[in-house]
Short mmCIF file of C-alpha atoms in Angstrom, two decimals:
data_model
loop_
_atom_site.label_atom_id
_atom_site.label_comp_id
_atom_site.label_asym_id
_atom_site.label_seq_id
_atom_site.Cartn_x
_atom_site.Cartn_y
_atom_site.Cartn_z
CA MET A 21 11.40 -1.69 3.92
CA ASN A 22 9.40 -2.78 6.94
CA ARG A 23 7.25 -5.80 6.41
CA SER A 24 4.96 -7.06 9.13
CA ASN A 25 4.87 -10.68 10.07
CA GLU A 26 1.54 -12.41 10.05
CA LEU A 27 0.12 -13.01 13.48
CA PRO A 28 -0.09 -16.70 14.33
CA TYR A 29 -3.86 -16.71 14.88
CA ASN A 30 -6.31 -19.33 13.80
CA MET A 31 -10.01 -18.63 13.51
CA THR A 32 -10.78 -19.35 17.15
CA CYS A 33 -8.25 -16.76 18.34
CA VAL A 34 -8.85 -13.90 15.91
CA PRO A 35 -11.82 -12.32 17.74
CA SER A 36 -9.68 -11.95 20.89
CA ILE A 37 -6.99 -9.82 19.20
CA SER A 38 -6.58 -6.43 20.84
CA LEU A 39 -6.80 -3.23 18.88
CA ARG A 40 -3.29 -2.31 20.04
CA GLU A 41 -1.86 -5.63 18.84
CA MET A 42 -3.59 -5.28 15.48
CA MET A 43 -2.29 -1.74 15.04
CA GLU A 44 1.25 -2.59 16.10
CA THR A 45 1.43 -5.56 13.75
CA TYR A 46 -0.28 -4.12 10.68
CA GLY A 47 -0.20 -0.35 11.22
CA SER A 48 2.65 0.43 8.85
CA ASP A 49 1.26 -1.85 6.13
CA VAL A 50 -2.17 -0.21 6.31
CA TRP A 51 -0.74 3.31 6.43
CA ASN A 52 1.64 2.71 3.51
CA TYR A 53 -1.11 1.25 1.36
CA ALA A 54 -3.47 4.11 2.25
CA PHE A 55 -0.73 6.61 1.38
CA PHE A 56 -0.13 5.09 -2.04
CA LEU A 57 -3.84 5.07 -2.75
CA THR A 58 -4.46 8.65 -1.62
CA ARG A 59 -1.05 10.28 -2.13
CA SER A 60 -1.61 12.21 1.09
CA ARG A 61 0.00 11.66 4.48
CA GLU A 62 -2.94 13.25 6.29
CA GLN A 63 -5.51 11.16 4.48
CA ALA A 64 -3.42 8.01 4.99
CA SER A 65 -3.38 8.67 8.72
CA ASP A 66 -7.14 9.31 8.80
CA ILE A 67 -7.85 6.21 6.73
CA SER A 68 -5.57 4.07 8.90
CA GLN A 69 -7.41 5.10 12.05
CA GLU A 70 -10.75 4.45 10.42
CA VAL A 71 -9.61 1.05 9.10
CA PHE A 72 -8.56 -0.19 12.52
CA LEU A 73 -11.75 1.04 14.15
CA LYS A 74 -13.84 -0.66 11.46
CA ALA A 75 -11.81 -3.85 11.71
CA TYR A 76 -11.95 -3.95 15.49
CA LYS A 77 -15.70 -3.41 15.52
CA SER A 78 -16.15 -6.08 12.83
CA ILE A 79 -13.56 -8.65 13.94
CA GLY A 80 -16.37 -11.11 14.68
CA LYS A 81 -17.37 -10.93 11.01
CA TYR A 82 -13.88 -11.92 9.86
CA ARG A 83 -14.43 -15.25 8.08
CA GLY A 84 -10.82 -16.36 7.78
CA GLN A 85 -11.00 -16.73 3.99
CA ALA A 86 -7.93 -14.50 3.71
CA THR A 87 -5.14 -13.59 6.08
CA LEU A 88 -5.87 -10.88 8.61
CA LYS A 89 -3.43 -8.62 6.74
CA THR A 90 -5.28 -9.12 3.44
CA TRP A 91 -8.60 -8.42 5.20
CA LEU A 92 -7.22 -5.17 6.65
CA LEU A 93 -5.82 -4.11 3.27
CA THR A 94 -9.22 -4.77 1.69
CA ILE A 95 -10.84 -2.51 4.30
CA THR A 96 -8.12 0.08 3.57
CA ARG A 97 -8.82 -0.07 -0.15
CA ASN A 98 -12.58 0.26 0.29
CA THR A 99 -12.19 3.14 2.75
CA ALA A 100 -9.78 4.97 0.44
CA PHE A 101 -12.10 4.51 -2.53
CA SER A 102 -15.01 5.86 -0.50
CA LEU A 103 -12.88 8.86 0.38
CA ARG A 104 -11.94 9.32 -3.28
CA LYS A 105 -15.61 9.65 -4.16
CA SER A 106 -16.07 12.45 -1.64
CA SER A 107 -15.52 16.07 -2.55
CA PHE A 108 -12.25 16.67 -0.71
CA TRP A 109 -10.28 14.03 -2.68
CA ARG A 110 -8.43 16.41 -4.94
CA ARG A 111 -5.00 16.92 -3.39
CA PHE A 112 -1.66 15.45 -4.37
CA THR A 113 1.12 15.33 -1.82
CA PRO A 114 4.48 14.47 -3.35
CA LEU A 115 6.42 11.64 -1.82
CA GLY A 116 8.55 12.62 1.13
CA SER A 117 12.16 11.69 1.35
CA HIS A 118 12.89 8.02 0.92
CA GLN A 119 15.18 6.77 3.65
CA ASP A 120 17.98 4.47 2.61
CA GLN A 121 18.85 1.80 5.16
CA GLY A 122 22.53 1.54 4.19
CA GLY A 123 24.70 3.24 6.80
CA THR A 124 28.00 3.16 4.88
CA LEU A 125 27.13 5.61 2.12
CA SER A 126 28.56 9.10 2.04
CA ALA A 127 26.11 11.95 2.40
CA GLU A 128 26.44 12.69 -1.32
CA GLN A 129 25.83 9.05 -2.32
CA GLU A 130 22.87 8.84 0.00
CA ALA A 131 21.39 12.07 -1.41
CA ILE A 132 21.82 10.82 -4.98
CA GLY A 133 20.28 7.45 -4.04
CA ASN A 134 17.34 9.13 -2.32
CA GLN A 135 16.82 11.40 -5.32
CA TYR A 136 16.87 8.38 -7.66
CA ALA A 137 14.42 6.42 -5.49
CA ASN A 138 12.11 9.42 -5.13
CA HIS A 139 12.10 9.89 -8.89
CA ILE A 140 11.19 6.24 -9.46
CA TRP A 141 8.36 6.54 -6.93
CA GLU A 142 7.16 9.69 -8.70
CA ILE A 143 7.01 7.67 -11.93
CA ILE A 144 5.05 4.93 -10.13
CA MET A 145 2.66 7.48 -8.62
CA GLU A 146 1.90 8.82 -12.12
CA LEU A 147 0.73 5.41 -13.35
CA PRO A 148 -3.00 4.91 -13.89
CA ASP A 149 -4.71 3.69 -10.71
CA LYS A 150 -5.14 0.09 -11.82
CA TYR A 151 -1.41 -0.30 -12.56
CA ARG A 152 -0.13 1.76 -9.64
CA GLU A 153 -2.25 -0.11 -7.11
CA VAL A 154 -1.13 -3.59 -8.12
CA LEU A 155 2.53 -2.55 -8.37
CA VAL A 156 2.56 -0.80 -5.00
CA LEU A 157 0.91 -3.78 -3.33
CA ASP A 158 3.49 -6.05 -4.92
CA ILE A 159 6.44 -3.87 -3.90
CA GLN A 160 5.32 -2.66 -0.47
CA GLN A 161 3.19 -5.51 0.85
CA ASP A 162 4.84 -8.50 -0.86
CA LEU A 163 1.49 -10.20 -1.45
CA SER A 164 1.20 -13.27 -3.66
CA VAL A 165 -0.70 -13.13 -6.95
CA ALA A 166 -3.54 -15.07 -5.28
CA GLU A 167 -3.67 -12.57 -2.39
CA LEU A 168 -3.59 -9.63 -4.81
CA SER A 169 -6.38 -11.23 -6.78
CA ALA A 170 -8.52 -11.68 -3.66
CA LEU A 171 -7.79 -8.19 -2.36
CA LEU A 172 -8.52 -6.43 -5.64
CA GLY A 173 -11.41 -8.67 -6.67
CA ILE A 174 -9.89 -9.48 -10.06
CA ALA A 175 -8.65 -12.66 -11.73
CA GLN A 176 -5.08 -13.84 -11.12
CA GLY A 177 -4.33 -13.50 -14.84
CA THR A 178 -5.44 -9.87 -14.67
CA VAL A 179 -3.12 -9.29 -11.70
CA LYS A 180 -0.20 -10.76 -13.67
CA SER A 181 -0.94 -8.69 -16.77
CA ARG A 182 -1.36 -5.47 -14.78
CA LEU A 183 1.91 -6.12 -12.95
CA GLY A 184 3.68 -6.73 -16.25
CA ARG A 185 2.22 -3.62 -17.85
CA ALA A 186 2.98 -1.48 -14.79
CA ARG A 187 6.61 -2.63 -14.75
CA MET A 188 6.91 -2.00 -18.49
CA LYS A 189 5.50 1.52 -18.12
CA VAL A 190 7.98 2.27 -15.32
CA ARG A 191 10.91 0.88 -17.36
CA THR A 192 9.83 2.92 -20.39
CA ALA A 193 9.54 6.11 -18.35
CA MET A 194 12.95 5.46 -16.78
CA LYS A 195 14.53 4.99 -20.23
CA GLU A 196 12.88 8.17 -21.51
CA GLU A 197 14.34 10.08 -18.56
CA ASP A 198 17.74 8.35 -18.75
CA LEU A 199 17.49 6.81 -15.29
#
């Protein structure tokens, strides 16, 4: 799993960040989050482009109350939710193949592992939005409870309970399907 490193900027340096540097550092995080919100590769790409343009145009408004990554993910979330309200938010694109990073597996083992991982992600994608969103952010973005709370605009206790319920729903579904 690729995780971006936070850029070492303080408030006086943030407005001078280039669009290219912002996209190279946070591009995969923004795209992955947009994909899990929209379930569409095309929409995730469109949202990612829009997020970086919005962020670049508004970098002077960045207050530094959250990390730059959290700020970008907040813009991603708001952009995706705006898209969801529009009329063309009705498609579901199943997850593509999950790529295992282990190079020592046989082709058969790798295929079985990919199938297992894809099935788990399908279970996650079927969760209600409020559980799926917090779980995906936890898994993919490795944000703290405080960062999740700030990003989602909910209390830290609510983040913890949603994470717990999401994990329980996934475990239950896995047991029901003998995974």
